Each structure stands twice: as C-alpha cells, then as structure tokens.
Amino acid sequence: MEEGRFITLEGGEGTGKSTLARGLAEALAARGRAVVTTREPGGAPGADAIRALLVQGDVNKWSATEEALLFAAARLNHLTHTVRPALARGAIVISDRYYDSTRAYQVAAGGLAPSVLDQLNALIEAPAPHLTFILDLDPSSGLSRSRGAEAGEDRFEKKDRGFHARVREEFLAIAAREPKRCAILDASAAKDAVLAQALKTIEARLW
Ligand code: TMP
C-alpha cells in the first residue's frame, strides 16, 4: 500500500489551525481519502498527559530547554502511536502543530540553541512533513481570538508581546527557508477562503 501524506498546520495563537484542520478533514474525506486529524502537544494518551504539564500553570514554570525535552517526549509518543501507524495505512495525517512550533516557540522566542532541537529531532527520528501550512496573523488579533479557547490552557498565551512577535517572525522565516515544504496562508481572511486556498495547495503539491 502507498504510504500516506503528512500535513502540518502551524502558526501563532488564535490563527484558526483547528478550524482549518476540521475543514480539510471533511473536504478530503468527501473526496474519498482516509484522514486522521491530530494535534501537538497530544494526539496519543501519553502525549496528552504531557500536554497538561506544558500548557497549564504558571508562565515561568519551565525553561525553554525543559519545554523542548517535554515536547520531544510527547512528539515521540504521538509519532509512535498515532502518526506512523496512520501513514503506514496510507492515510492523510493532519497535525495541528508539529516541530516547527518548537523552532518558533522554544528556539526563536525562548532562546534554545537551534542545534539542541536538531539533536532532539534526530533522536526521535521525526519525519519531515510532506506539506506545512503556516497560518500568518498579527499576534494581537490572534491572542484576542484565542483567549479562553480551552479552559486553563493558557500558559503560552501569558508570554509577552515580544515573545509572540518572535514566534510569528520565525514561522515566516521557516516558510522562506523551506518554500517547497511550506505554504503561507493569510489567517486574517474568511475561514472558507483559507480552506479553499489550502485545498488548492494540497491538490497542486501532494499528488
Ligand atoms: P495549542 O494552543 O495550539 O493547542 O498549543 C499549545 C501551546 O503549546 C501553544 O501555545 C504553542 C505551544 N507549543 C510550543 O511552545 N512548542 C511546541 O513544540 C508545540 C507543539 C506547541
């Protein structure tokens, strides 16, 4: 059987990634594709337990290095139990966040050395996505959209404006460095327009 396709959705807070994931899953399933939607941190029972440690509580409870280790453990659990089995079955896996989030939040905004993330990705043998959508939006609009999305899951939202500005810049820099893998979507557009653009890109690039 043909190996599936791994699509990741990246961007700052409140950029509409989970809405886009739902829209893509529905549209691709209607076209007869097997689709698995998932998210990071999370997407498997062990990773969900680590998620609670990361997203709840005091803003300064973990350093960027501690966070990167926890995200890597959650990612390995997610890859092993959810992503790799689904790809092996030939499914399209749509993940709301993946390793570009670690590069934006822990490396660019948090100050972790890039080589540490490279080593962690090598250690867990993290596969590169076939396609990554970067949802771009001014962080102040995103943060006002996202506040209170899931009760108590606001640790990263409490970081200051400079942190969120560096996250946005880094996502755009990743897209510029890897234009074949990445496509930028204007997340200030209507959600139907964002979905239509994403579907067009998938059809053009993935098959
Ligand atoms: P979510 O709000 O999109 O579900 O993601 C939870 C938070 O975790 C979000 O604020 C971004 C953050 N995050 C990182 O800092 N590094 C990572 O590697 C991932 C996957 C998420």
Short mmCIF file of C-alpha atoms and ligand atoms in Angstrom, two decimals:
data_model
loop_
_atom_site.label_atom_id
_atom_site.label_comp_id
_atom_site.label_asym_id
_atom_site.label_seq_id
_atom_site.Cartn_x
_atom_site.Cartn_y
_atom_site.Cartn_z
CA MET A 1 0.00 0.00 0.00
CA GLU A 2 1.13 3.54 -0.72
CA GLU A 3 2.50 5.49 2.27
CA GLY A 4 0.15 8.29 3.37
CA ARG A 5 0.73 12.03 3.44
CA PHE A 6 1.76 14.06 6.49
CA ILE A 7 0.37 17.62 6.58
CA THR A 8 1.10 20.00 9.46
CA LEU A 9 -0.63 23.26 10.40
CA GLU A 10 1.49 25.88 12.13
CA GLY A 11 1.07 29.43 13.39
CA GLY A 12 0.68 31.55 16.49
CA GLU A 13 -2.22 31.63 18.94
CA GLY A 14 -5.73 32.03 17.51
CA THR A 15 -4.74 31.67 13.85
CA GLY A 16 -7.52 29.16 13.04
CA LYS A 17 -5.46 25.96 12.81
CA SER A 18 -8.07 23.70 14.42
CA THR A 19 -10.88 25.16 12.27
CA LEU A 20 -8.76 24.56 9.16
CA ALA A 21 -7.95 21.00 10.31
CA ARG A 22 -11.67 20.22 10.63
CA GLY A 23 -12.46 21.79 7.24
CA LEU A 24 -9.65 19.92 5.48
CA ALA A 25 -10.62 16.60 7.08
CA GLU A 26 -14.23 16.99 5.94
CA ALA A 27 -13.31 18.06 2.39
CA LEU A 28 -10.67 15.35 1.89
CA ALA A 29 -12.92 12.63 3.36
CA ALA A 30 -15.67 13.74 0.94
CA ARG A 31 -13.15 13.09 -1.85
CA GLY A 32 -12.72 9.53 -0.62
CA ARG A 33 -9.43 9.96 1.26
CA ALA A 34 -8.77 8.34 4.65
CA VAL A 35 -7.93 11.21 7.01
CA VAL A 36 -6.64 11.31 10.60
CA THR A 37 -6.67 14.67 12.41
CA THR A 38 -4.45 15.05 15.41
CA ARG A 39 -2.58 17.71 17.37
CA GLU A 40 0.56 18.51 19.35
CA PRO A 41 1.27 18.51 22.15
CA GLY A 42 -1.05 15.49 22.41
CA GLY A 43 -2.55 13.11 19.88
CA ALA A 44 -1.92 9.94 21.94
CA PRO A 45 -2.61 9.09 25.61
CA GLY A 46 0.95 9.56 26.90
CA ALA A 47 1.38 12.78 24.91
CA ASP A 48 -1.94 14.11 26.23
CA ALA A 49 -0.67 13.64 29.79
CA ILE A 50 2.47 15.62 28.91
CA ARG A 51 0.30 18.31 27.26
CA ALA A 52 -1.36 19.13 30.58
CA LEU A 53 2.08 19.66 32.16
CA LEU A 54 3.10 22.04 29.36
CA VAL A 55 0.06 24.21 28.78
CA GLN A 56 -1.30 24.65 32.29
CA GLY A 57 0.02 26.66 35.22
CA ASP A 58 2.48 29.43 35.83
CA VAL A 59 4.05 31.05 32.77
CA ASN A 60 7.60 30.58 34.10
CA LYS A 61 7.33 27.06 35.48
CA TRP A 62 9.52 25.52 32.72
CA SER A 63 12.62 26.84 30.93
CA ALA A 64 12.80 26.59 27.13
CA THR A 65 15.15 23.58 27.45
CA GLU A 66 12.78 21.79 29.84
CA GLU A 67 9.90 22.52 27.49
CA ALA A 68 11.81 21.21 24.47
CA LEU A 69 12.50 17.91 26.28
CA LEU A 70 8.84 17.55 27.24
CA PHE A 71 7.66 18.41 23.70
CA ALA A 72 10.13 15.86 22.28
CA ALA A 73 8.85 13.11 24.61
CA ALA A 74 5.25 13.95 23.70
CA ARG A 75 6.19 14.03 19.99
CA LEU A 76 7.84 10.61 20.07
CA ASN A 77 4.76 9.14 21.79
CA HIS A 78 2.49 10.82 19.20
CA LEU A 79 4.60 9.63 16.25
CA THR A 80 4.77 6.06 17.57
CA HIS A 81 1.13 5.59 18.49
CA THR A 82 -0.73 7.81 16.02
CA VAL A 83 1.20 9.34 13.11
CA ARG A 84 3.38 6.45 11.90
CA PRO A 85 0.59 3.80 12.05
CA ALA A 86 -1.80 6.10 10.14
CA LEU A 87 0.81 6.89 7.46
CA ALA A 88 1.56 3.16 7.12
CA ARG A 89 -2.17 2.54 6.48
CA GLY A 90 -2.00 5.13 3.67
CA ALA A 91 -3.99 7.84 5.49
CA ILE A 92 -3.56 11.60 5.25
CA VAL A 93 -2.46 12.77 8.69
CA ILE A 94 -3.28 16.40 9.52
CA SER A 95 -1.49 17.57 12.65
CA ASP A 96 -2.37 20.85 14.37
CA ARG A 97 1.25 21.82 15.24
CA TYR A 98 4.50 19.81 14.98
CA TYR A 99 8.23 20.51 15.21
CA ASP A 100 8.11 23.96 13.60
CA SER A 101 6.25 25.08 16.74
CA THR A 102 9.27 24.05 18.83
CA ARG A 103 11.53 26.05 16.49
CA ALA A 104 9.31 29.13 16.78
CA TYR A 105 8.38 28.99 20.50
CA GLN A 106 11.36 27.34 22.25
CA VAL A 107 14.21 28.28 19.85
CA ALA A 108 13.38 31.67 18.30
CA ALA A 109 11.24 33.11 21.10
CA GLY A 110 12.55 31.09 24.06
CA GLY A 111 16.29 31.19 23.32
CA LEU A 112 17.01 27.44 22.98
CA ALA A 113 20.02 26.68 20.75
CA PRO A 114 18.84 25.50 17.30
CA SER A 115 21.31 22.59 17.44
CA VAL A 116 19.51 21.19 20.51
CA LEU A 117 16.26 20.95 18.56
CA ASP A 118 18.12 19.38 15.62
CA GLN A 119 19.54 16.75 18.01
CA LEU A 120 16.13 16.04 19.57
CA ASN A 121 14.54 15.66 16.13
CA ALA A 122 17.31 13.24 15.15
CA LEU A 123 16.95 11.29 18.40
CA ILE A 124 13.22 10.70 17.90
CA GLU A 125 13.67 10.26 14.10
CA ALA A 126 11.00 12.86 13.44
CA PRO A 127 9.86 12.61 9.82
CA ALA A 128 9.61 15.82 7.77
CA PRO A 129 6.03 16.70 6.84
CA HIS A 130 5.12 16.47 3.13
CA LEU A 131 3.40 19.85 3.42
CA THR A 132 3.25 22.53 6.14
CA PHE A 133 0.76 25.39 6.20
CA ILE A 134 1.89 28.48 8.08
CA LEU A 135 -1.17 30.46 9.18
CA ASP A 136 0.01 34.05 9.44
CA LEU A 137 -1.73 36.64 11.60
CA ASP A 138 -0.86 39.68 13.71
CA PRO A 139 -0.37 38.20 17.22
CA SER A 140 -2.59 40.82 18.90
CA SER A 141 -5.58 39.75 16.74
CA GLY A 142 -4.73 36.08 17.31
CA LEU A 143 -4.44 36.41 21.07
CA SER A 144 -7.78 38.20 21.36
CA ARG A 145 -9.39 35.41 19.27
CA SER A 146 -7.82 32.56 21.25
CA ARG A 147 -8.30 33.65 24.87
CA GLY A 148 -10.32 31.10 26.79
CA ALA A 149 -10.35 28.55 23.93
CA GLU A 150 -9.78 25.62 26.31
CA ALA A 151 -10.17 26.41 29.99
CA GLY A 152 -6.86 26.70 31.83
CA GLU A 153 -4.69 26.00 28.75
CA ASP A 154 -3.19 29.45 28.51
CA ARG A 155 0.42 29.18 29.75
CA PHE A 156 1.97 30.27 26.42
CA GLU A 157 -0.68 32.95 25.86
CA LYS A 158 0.62 34.64 29.03
CA LYS A 159 4.04 35.25 27.41
CA ASP A 160 4.66 38.89 26.46
CA ARG A 161 4.07 40.62 23.11
CA GLY A 162 7.75 40.40 22.14
CA PHE A 163 7.65 36.61 22.55
CA HIS A 164 4.60 36.28 20.29
CA ALA A 165 6.12 38.67 17.72
CA ARG A 166 9.25 36.46 17.54
CA VAL A 167 7.07 33.36 17.12
CA ARG A 168 5.34 34.95 14.11
CA GLU A 169 8.63 36.09 12.55
CA GLU A 170 10.15 32.63 12.91
CA PHE A 171 7.21 30.88 11.25
CA LEU A 172 7.60 33.25 8.29
CA ALA A 173 11.38 32.62 8.27
CA ILE A 174 10.81 28.83 8.22
CA ALA A 175 8.48 29.25 5.21
CA ALA A 176 11.12 31.36 3.45
CA ARG A 177 13.88 28.80 4.14
CA GLU A 178 11.77 25.81 3.05
CA PRO A 179 9.43 27.03 0.31
CA LYS A 180 8.94 23.53 -1.16
CA ARG A 181 7.59 22.14 2.12
CA CYS A 182 5.77 25.24 3.38
CA ALA A 183 2.89 27.42 2.19
CA ILE A 184 1.81 30.62 3.95
CA LEU A 185 -1.93 31.26 4.40
CA ASP A 186 -3.33 34.69 5.29
CA ALA A 187 -5.18 33.83 8.51
CA SER A 188 -6.98 37.18 8.57
CA ALA A 189 -9.05 36.04 5.56
CA ALA A 190 -12.51 34.43 5.91
CA LYS A 191 -12.30 30.79 7.03
CA ASP A 192 -13.85 29.49 3.78
CA ALA A 193 -11.22 31.37 1.78
CA VAL A 194 -8.40 29.94 3.94
CA LEU A 195 -9.81 26.42 3.44
CA ALA A 196 -10.18 26.88 -0.33
CA GLN A 197 -6.58 28.09 -0.63
CA ALA A 198 -5.30 25.17 1.46
CA LEU A 199 -7.21 22.61 -0.64
CA LYS A 200 -5.87 24.14 -3.85
CA THR A 201 -2.32 23.88 -2.49
CA ILE A 202 -2.82 20.26 -1.43
CA GLU A 203 -4.10 19.27 -4.88
CA ALA A 204 -1.25 21.11 -6.58
CA ARG A 205 1.60 19.84 -4.40
CA LEU A 206 0.75 16.45 -2.92
CA TRP A 207 -0.34 14.24 -5.80
P1 TMP B 1 -2.38 24.84 21.07
O1 TMP B 1 -2.88 26.01 21.86
O2 TMP B 1 -2.20 25.16 19.64
O3 TMP B 1 -3.13 23.59 21.31
O4 TMP B 1 -0.85 24.54 21.55
C1 TMP B 1 -0.49 24.55 22.87
C2 TMP B 1 0.63 25.52 23.11
O5 TMP B 1 1.89 24.85 23.04
C3 TMP B 1 0.69 26.70 22.17
O6 TMP B 1 0.71 27.89 22.95
C4 TMP B 1 2.01 26.54 21.46
C5 TMP B 1 2.83 25.66 22.38
N1 TMP B 1 3.81 24.78 21.71
C6 TMP B 1 5.17 25.05 21.88
O7 TMP B 1 5.54 26.01 22.56
N2 TMP B 1 6.07 24.20 21.29
C7 TMP B 1 5.70 23.11 20.57
O8 TMP B 1 6.55 22.35 20.06
C8 TMP B 1 4.28 22.84 20.40
C9 TMP B 1 3.83 21.65 19.62
C10 TMP B 1 3.38 23.72 20.98
#
